[in-house]
Coordinates of C-alpha atoms in Angstrom, one line a residue:
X23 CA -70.8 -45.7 18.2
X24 CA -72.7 -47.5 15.9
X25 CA -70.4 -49.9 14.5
X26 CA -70.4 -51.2 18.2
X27 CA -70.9 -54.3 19.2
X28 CA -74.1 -54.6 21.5
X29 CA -72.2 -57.0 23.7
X30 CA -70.1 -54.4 24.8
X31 CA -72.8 -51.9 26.1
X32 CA -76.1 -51.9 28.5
X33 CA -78.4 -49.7 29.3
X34 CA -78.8 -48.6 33.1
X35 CA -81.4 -46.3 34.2
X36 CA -82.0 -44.9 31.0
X37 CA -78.0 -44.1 30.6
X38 CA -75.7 -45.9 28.7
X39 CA -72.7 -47.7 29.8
X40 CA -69.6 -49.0 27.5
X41 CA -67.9 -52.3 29.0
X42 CA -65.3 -52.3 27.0
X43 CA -62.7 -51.2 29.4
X44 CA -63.7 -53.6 31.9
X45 CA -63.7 -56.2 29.4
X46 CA -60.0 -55.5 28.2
X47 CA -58.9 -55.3 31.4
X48 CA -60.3 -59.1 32.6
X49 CA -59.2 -60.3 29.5
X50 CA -55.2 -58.5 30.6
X51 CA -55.9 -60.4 34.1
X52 CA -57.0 -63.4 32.6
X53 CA -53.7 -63.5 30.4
X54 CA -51.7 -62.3 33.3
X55 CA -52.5 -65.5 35.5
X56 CA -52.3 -67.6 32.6
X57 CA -50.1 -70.3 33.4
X58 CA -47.1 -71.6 31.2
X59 CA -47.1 -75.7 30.9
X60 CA -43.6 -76.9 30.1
X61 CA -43.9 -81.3 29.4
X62 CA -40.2 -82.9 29.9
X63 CA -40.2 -85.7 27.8
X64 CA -36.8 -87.7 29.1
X65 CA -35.7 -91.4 26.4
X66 CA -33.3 -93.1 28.3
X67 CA -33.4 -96.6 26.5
X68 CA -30.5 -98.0 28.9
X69 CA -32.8 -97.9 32.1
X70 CA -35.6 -101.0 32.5
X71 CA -38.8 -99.5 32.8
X72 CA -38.8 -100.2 36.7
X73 CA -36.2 -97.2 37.1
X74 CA -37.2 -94.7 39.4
X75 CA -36.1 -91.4 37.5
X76 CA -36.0 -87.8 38.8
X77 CA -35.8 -84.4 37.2
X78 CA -33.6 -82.1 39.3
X79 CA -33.4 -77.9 39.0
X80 CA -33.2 -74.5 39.8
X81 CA -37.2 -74.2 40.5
X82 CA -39.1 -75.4 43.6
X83 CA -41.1 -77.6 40.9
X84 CA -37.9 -79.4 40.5
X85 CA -36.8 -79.5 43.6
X86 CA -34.4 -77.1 44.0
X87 CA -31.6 -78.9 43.2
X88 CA -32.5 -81.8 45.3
X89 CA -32.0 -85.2 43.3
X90 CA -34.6 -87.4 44.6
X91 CA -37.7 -84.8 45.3
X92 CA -39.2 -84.7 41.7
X93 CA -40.0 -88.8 40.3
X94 CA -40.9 -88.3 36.7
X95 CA -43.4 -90.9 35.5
X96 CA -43.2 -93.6 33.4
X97 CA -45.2 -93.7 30.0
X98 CA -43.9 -95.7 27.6
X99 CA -41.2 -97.7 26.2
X100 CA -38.2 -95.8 28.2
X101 CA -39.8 -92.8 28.4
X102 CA -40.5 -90.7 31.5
X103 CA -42.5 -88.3 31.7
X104 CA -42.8 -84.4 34.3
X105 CA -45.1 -81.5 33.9
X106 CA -44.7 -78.2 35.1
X107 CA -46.6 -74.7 35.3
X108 CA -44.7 -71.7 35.7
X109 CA -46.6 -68.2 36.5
X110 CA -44.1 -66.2 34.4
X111 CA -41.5 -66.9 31.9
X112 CA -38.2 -67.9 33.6
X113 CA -34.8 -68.8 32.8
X114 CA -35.1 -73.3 33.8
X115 CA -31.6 -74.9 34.3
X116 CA -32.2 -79.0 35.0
X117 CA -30.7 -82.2 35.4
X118 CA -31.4 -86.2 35.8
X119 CA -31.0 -88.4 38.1
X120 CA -31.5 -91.7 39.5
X121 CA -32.1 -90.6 42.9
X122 CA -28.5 -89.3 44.0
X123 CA -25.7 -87.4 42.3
X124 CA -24.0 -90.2 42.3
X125 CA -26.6 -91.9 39.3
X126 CA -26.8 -88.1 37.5
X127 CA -27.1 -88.4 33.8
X128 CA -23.9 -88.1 31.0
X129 CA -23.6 -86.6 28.2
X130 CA -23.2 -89.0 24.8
X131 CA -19.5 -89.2 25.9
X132 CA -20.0 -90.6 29.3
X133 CA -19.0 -87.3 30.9
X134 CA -20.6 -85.6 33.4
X135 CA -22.9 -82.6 31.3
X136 CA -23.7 -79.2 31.8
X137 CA -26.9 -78.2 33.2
X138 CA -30.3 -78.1 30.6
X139 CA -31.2 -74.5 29.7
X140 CA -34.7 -73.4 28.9
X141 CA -36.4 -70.2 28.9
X142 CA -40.1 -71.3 27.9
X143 CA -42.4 -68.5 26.8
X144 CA -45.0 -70.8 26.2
X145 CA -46.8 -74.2 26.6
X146 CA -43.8 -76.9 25.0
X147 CA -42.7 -80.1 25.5
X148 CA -39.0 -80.8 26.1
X149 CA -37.4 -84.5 24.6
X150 CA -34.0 -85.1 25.9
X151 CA -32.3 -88.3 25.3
X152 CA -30.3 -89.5 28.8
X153 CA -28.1 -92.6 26.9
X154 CA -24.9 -93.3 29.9
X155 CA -25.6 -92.8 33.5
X156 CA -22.9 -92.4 36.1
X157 CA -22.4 -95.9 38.2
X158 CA -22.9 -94.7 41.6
X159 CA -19.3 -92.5 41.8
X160 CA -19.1 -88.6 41.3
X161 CA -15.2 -88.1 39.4
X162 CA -13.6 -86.9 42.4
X163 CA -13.4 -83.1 42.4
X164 CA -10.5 -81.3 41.9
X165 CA -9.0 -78.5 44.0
X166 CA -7.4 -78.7 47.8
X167 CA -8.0 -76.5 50.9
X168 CA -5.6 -74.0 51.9
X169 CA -4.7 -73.0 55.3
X170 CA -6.7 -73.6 58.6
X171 CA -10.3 -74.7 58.6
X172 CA -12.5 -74.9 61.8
X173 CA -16.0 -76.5 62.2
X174 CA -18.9 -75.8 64.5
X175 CA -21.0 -78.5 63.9
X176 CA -25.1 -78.2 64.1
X177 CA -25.5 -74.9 65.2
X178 CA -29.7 -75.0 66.0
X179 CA -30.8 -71.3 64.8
X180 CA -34.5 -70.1 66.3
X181 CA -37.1 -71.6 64.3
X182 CA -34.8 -72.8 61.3
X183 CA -32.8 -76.0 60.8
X184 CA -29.5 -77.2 62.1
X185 CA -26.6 -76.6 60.0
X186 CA -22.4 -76.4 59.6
X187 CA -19.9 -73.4 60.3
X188 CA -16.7 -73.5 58.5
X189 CA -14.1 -71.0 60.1
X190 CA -11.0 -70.3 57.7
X191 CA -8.4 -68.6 59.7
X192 CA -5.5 -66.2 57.6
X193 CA -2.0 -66.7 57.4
X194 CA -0.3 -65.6 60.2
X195 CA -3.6 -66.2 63.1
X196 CA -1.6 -68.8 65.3
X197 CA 1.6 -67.1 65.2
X198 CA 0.9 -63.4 66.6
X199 CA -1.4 -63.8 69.4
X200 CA -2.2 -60.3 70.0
X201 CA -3.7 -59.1 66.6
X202 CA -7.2 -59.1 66.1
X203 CA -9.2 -59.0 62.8
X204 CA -11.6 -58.2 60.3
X205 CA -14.4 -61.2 59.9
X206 CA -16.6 -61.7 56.6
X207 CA -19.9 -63.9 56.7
X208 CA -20.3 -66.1 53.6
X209 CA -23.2 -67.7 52.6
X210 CA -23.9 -71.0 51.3
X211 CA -20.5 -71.9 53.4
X212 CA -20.5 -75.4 52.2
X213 CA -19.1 -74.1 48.7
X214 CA -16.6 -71.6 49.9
X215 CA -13.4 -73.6 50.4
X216 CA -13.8 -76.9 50.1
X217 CA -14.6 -78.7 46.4
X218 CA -15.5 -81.9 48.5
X219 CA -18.3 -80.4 50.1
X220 CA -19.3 -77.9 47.8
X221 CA -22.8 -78.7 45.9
X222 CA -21.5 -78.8 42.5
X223 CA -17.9 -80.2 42.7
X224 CA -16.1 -76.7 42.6
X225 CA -15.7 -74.4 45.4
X226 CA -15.4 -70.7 45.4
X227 CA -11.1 -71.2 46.0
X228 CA -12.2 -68.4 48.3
X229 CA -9.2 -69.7 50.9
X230 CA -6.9 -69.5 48.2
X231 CA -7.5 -66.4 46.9
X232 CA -7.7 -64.7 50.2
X233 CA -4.2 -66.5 51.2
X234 CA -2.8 -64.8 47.9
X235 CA -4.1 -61.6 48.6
X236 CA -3.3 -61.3 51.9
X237 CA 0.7 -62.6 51.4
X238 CA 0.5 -59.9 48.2
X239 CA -0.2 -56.9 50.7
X240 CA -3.5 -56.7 48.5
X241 CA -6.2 -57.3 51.9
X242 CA -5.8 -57.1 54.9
X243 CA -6.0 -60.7 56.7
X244 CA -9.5 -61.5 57.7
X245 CA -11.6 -64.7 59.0
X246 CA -14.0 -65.6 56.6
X247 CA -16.7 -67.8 57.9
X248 CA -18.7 -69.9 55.9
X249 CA -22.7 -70.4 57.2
X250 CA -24.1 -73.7 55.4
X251 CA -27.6 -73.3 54.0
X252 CA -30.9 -74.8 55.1
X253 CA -33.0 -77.0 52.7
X254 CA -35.5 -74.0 52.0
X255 CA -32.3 -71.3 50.4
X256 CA -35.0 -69.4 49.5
X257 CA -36.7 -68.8 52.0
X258 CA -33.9 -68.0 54.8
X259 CA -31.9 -66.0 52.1
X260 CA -35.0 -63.8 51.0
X261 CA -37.4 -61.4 53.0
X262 CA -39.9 -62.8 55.0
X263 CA -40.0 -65.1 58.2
X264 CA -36.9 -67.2 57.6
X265 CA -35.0 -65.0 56.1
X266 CA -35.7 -62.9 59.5
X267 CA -34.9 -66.0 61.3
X268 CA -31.6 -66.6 59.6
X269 CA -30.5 -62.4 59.8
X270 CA -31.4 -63.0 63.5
X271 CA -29.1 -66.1 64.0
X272 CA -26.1 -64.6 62.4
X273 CA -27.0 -61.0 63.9
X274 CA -27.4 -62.5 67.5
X275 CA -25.8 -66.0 67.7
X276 CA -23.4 -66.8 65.1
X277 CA -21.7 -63.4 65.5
X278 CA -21.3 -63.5 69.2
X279 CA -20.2 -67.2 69.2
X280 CA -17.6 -66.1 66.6
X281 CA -16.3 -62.7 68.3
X282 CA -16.0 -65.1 71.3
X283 CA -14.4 -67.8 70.3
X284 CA -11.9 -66.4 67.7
X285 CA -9.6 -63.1 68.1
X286 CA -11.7 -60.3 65.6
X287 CA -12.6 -56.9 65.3
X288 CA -16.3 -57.2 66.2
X289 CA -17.3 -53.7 65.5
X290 CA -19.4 -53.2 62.3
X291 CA -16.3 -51.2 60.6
X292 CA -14.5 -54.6 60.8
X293 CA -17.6 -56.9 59.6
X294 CA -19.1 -57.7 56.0
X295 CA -21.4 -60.3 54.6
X296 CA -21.0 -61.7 51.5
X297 CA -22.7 -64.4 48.9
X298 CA -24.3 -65.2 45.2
X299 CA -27.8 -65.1 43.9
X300 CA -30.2 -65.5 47.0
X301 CA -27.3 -65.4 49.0
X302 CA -26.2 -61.8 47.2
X303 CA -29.7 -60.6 48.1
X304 CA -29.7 -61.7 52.1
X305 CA -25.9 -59.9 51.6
X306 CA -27.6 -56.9 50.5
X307 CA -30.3 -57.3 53.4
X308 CA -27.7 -57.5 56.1
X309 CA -26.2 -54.5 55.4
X310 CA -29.8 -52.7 54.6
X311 CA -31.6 -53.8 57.6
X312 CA -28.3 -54.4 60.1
X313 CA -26.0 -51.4 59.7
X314 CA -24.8 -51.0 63.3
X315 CA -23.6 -54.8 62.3
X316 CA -22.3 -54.7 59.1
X317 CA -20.8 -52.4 57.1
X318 CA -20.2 -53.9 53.8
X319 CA -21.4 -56.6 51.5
X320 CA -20.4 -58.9 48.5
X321 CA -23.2 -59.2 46.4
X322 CA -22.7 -61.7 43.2
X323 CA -25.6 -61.8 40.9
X324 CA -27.7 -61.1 43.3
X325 CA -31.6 -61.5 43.1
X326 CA -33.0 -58.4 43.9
X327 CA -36.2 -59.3 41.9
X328 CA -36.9 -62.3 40.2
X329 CA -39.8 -64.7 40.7
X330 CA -41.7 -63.7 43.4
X331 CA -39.1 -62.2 45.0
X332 CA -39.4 -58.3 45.2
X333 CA -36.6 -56.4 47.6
X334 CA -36.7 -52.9 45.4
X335 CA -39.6 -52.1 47.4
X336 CA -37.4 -51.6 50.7
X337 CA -35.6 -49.4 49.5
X338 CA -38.1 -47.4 47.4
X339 CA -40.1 -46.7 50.1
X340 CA -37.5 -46.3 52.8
X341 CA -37.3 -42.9 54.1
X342 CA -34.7 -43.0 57.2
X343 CA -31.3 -41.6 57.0
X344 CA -28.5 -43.0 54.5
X345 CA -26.8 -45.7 56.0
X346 CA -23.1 -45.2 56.0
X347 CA -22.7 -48.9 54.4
X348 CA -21.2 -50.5 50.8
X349 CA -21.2 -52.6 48.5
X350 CA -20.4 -54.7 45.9
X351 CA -22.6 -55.7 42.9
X352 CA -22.0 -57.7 40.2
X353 CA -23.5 -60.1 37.2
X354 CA -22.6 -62.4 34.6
X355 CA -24.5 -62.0 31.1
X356 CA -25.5 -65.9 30.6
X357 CA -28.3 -68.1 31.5
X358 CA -30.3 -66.8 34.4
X359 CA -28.2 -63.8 34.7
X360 CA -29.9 -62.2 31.8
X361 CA -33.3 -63.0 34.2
X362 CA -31.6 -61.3 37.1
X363 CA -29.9 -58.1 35.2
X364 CA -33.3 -55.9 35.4
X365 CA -33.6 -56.1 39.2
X366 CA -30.3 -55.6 39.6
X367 CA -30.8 -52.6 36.9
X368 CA -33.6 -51.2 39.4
X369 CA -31.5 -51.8 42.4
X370 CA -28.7 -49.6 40.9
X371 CA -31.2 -46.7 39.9
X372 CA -33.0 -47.0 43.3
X373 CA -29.6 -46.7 45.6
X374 CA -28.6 -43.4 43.1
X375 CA -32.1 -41.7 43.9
X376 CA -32.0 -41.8 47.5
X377 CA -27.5 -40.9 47.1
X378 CA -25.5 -43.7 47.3
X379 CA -23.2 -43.1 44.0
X380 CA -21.4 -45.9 42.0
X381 CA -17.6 -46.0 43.3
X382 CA -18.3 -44.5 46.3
X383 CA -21.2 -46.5 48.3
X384 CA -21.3 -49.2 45.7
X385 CA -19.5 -50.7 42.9
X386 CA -21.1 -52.1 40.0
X387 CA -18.7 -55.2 37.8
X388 CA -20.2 -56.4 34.6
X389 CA -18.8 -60.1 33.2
X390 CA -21.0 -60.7 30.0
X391 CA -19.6 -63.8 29.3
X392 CA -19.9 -65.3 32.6
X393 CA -22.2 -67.9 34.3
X394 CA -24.5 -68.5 37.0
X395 CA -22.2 -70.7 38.5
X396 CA -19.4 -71.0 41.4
X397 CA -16.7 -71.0 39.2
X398 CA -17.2 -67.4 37.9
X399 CA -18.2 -66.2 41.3
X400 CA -14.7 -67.3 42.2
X401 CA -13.2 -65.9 39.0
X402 CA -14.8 -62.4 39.9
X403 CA -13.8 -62.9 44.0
X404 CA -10.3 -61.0 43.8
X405 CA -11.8 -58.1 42.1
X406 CA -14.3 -57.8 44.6
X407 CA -12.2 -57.9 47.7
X408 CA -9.4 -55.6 46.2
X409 CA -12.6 -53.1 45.9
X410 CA -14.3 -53.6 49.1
X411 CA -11.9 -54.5 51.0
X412 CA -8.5 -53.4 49.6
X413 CA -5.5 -51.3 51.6

């Protein structure tokens, strides 16, 4: 105890007290709460310095995918300038704009680029080089619509925003006016069906492959119906308030509007929930927290922890009876599915410990190769419905 430093101990009451422990641990807070500062640095030498130029991504600090939230500044010679802090390393996909999709940023061939990827694990600065923008018109997306789409216009939820329905009926709905069917609630609807109104440019061909199925003898024919998401995703597709609000408004006003409007099966045997990423987790939540509503769930990539998003913990410590539900659960192996594989990991181990066993209440699909993106959702799409919902 000699070689001690005397920093580390006092003397109270005559007894002798080592600090040391308390020390480390501050010190393990201190680095804990230590914030990451990432710098994005953008050149774009065709742009006059009076631009206004925006850094879009998939972090609230950028936006959330919203091309004119985030304004870089200027500070220099056709340079721009963004700082961020991040609590944690995370997996950062980004863009630039010029305040729409319609100005995004090109690659060095004129063509419309993948997304930036960055996982920082410390302070950096970023340089990117913007050279070509696009002229004020997206390439028109590829892909059609097949079979019958209905819309339901600005549908006001309880304390959440207005928003879209999109109602695809099967093959077969208008012709046999006795048979009633099976009805599955998609999340962020706007990218379902339709690569015009999808976010990105490419839909989840989900009509398609439904049509295919169903005319192969592979499904049975259901309604899907697509629910458009709010401006805070997040929030309405994770636990807390909104996401309480937006369980409510499918649970108690979408559903009943549907079951009334449309010929279905409205009992939960005949009713599923399905979605990517936050919209995998709220998936997951419907079936968790609204079994005598829905039965089973399509849950792609789904982001069962990741930020500050915990849901492990609701099932953990959840001590009713099992609920006589399933689901599907899947992941790609690229980008930020790496960052969402470990909840999904504890998710897994979790449902095993309290009984529900892989191929029997859940089903586990691993695509190492793939994506976070719509395109390998849609790729994945006929291998989940022929498990969940096959004959």
């Amino acid at each position: 105890m000699s070689n001690m430093p005397k920093a580390t101990m006092i003397h109270l009451g005559g007894s002798l007290r080592w600090m040391l422990g308390l020390g480390m641990g501050l010190w393990l807070g201190a680095c804990l709460q230590a914030q990451i500062s990432v710098e994005f640095r953008l050149h774009a030498p065709s742009l006059s310095d009076t631009a206004a130029v925006y850094i879009v991504g998939n972090d609230v600090q950028l936006g959330n995918w919203d091309p004119a939230r985030v304004r870089m500044e200027r500070i220099g010679d056709h340079v721009w300038m963004h700082t961020l802090s991040l609590a944690v390393p995370q997996g950062l996909e980004y863009k630039y704009t010029l305040g729409s999709w319609e100005r995004e940023g090109l690659d060095a061939q004129g063509l419309v680029r993948p997304n930036y990827r960055l996982r920082p694990v410390a302070d950096s600065v970023v340089y990117d080089t913007v050279l070509k923008w696009l002229d004020g018109q997206r390439p028109a997306p590829s892909g059609q619509v097949t079979g019958e789409l209905r819309y339901h216009r600005n549908l006001q939820p309880a304390g959440l925003p207005a928003r879209d329905i999109v109602v695809w009926l099967p093959p077969g709905y208008a012709a046999d006016s006795k048979r009633h069917y099976p009805v599955l609630y998609m999340h962020d609807g706007q990218n379902v069906f339709d690569p015009k109104t999808s976010s990105f440019g490419k839909d989840w061909q989900l009509d398609e492959t439904c049509d295919s199925m169903v005319r192969a003898g592979r499904i049975v024919p259901m309604i899907v119906v697509g629910v458009y998401n709010g401006p805070d995703r997040r929030a309405e597709y994770s636990p807390g308030e909104k996401g309480v609000a937006y369980m409510t408004f499918l649970v108690h006003q979408l559903k009943p509007l549907i079951d009334s409007t449309y010929r279905t099966r409205p009992d939960r045997k005949h009713t599923y929930a399905g979605g990517s990423s936050m919209g995998g987790l709220i998936s997951f939540m419907l079936c968790w927290e609204h079994p005598e509503v829905f039965s089973k769930a399509i849950c792609m990539s789904p982001a069962f922890q990741f930020l500050h998003f915990d849901y492990l913990p609701y099932v953990t410590d959840d001590h009713g009876k099992r609920r006589k539900v399933q689901w599907y659960i899947d992941n790609g192996g690229q980008g930020l599915e790496i960052e969402l594989q470990p909840g999904i990991d504890a998710m897994r181990a979790a449902l095993e410990a309290k009984g529900y066993r892989e191929g029997k209440a859940y089903f586990w699909v691993s695509d190492p190769e793939a994506e976070h993106f719509e395109t390998a959702w849609a790729r994945r799409m006929p291998k989940a419905l022929a498990l969940l919902l096959g004959r």
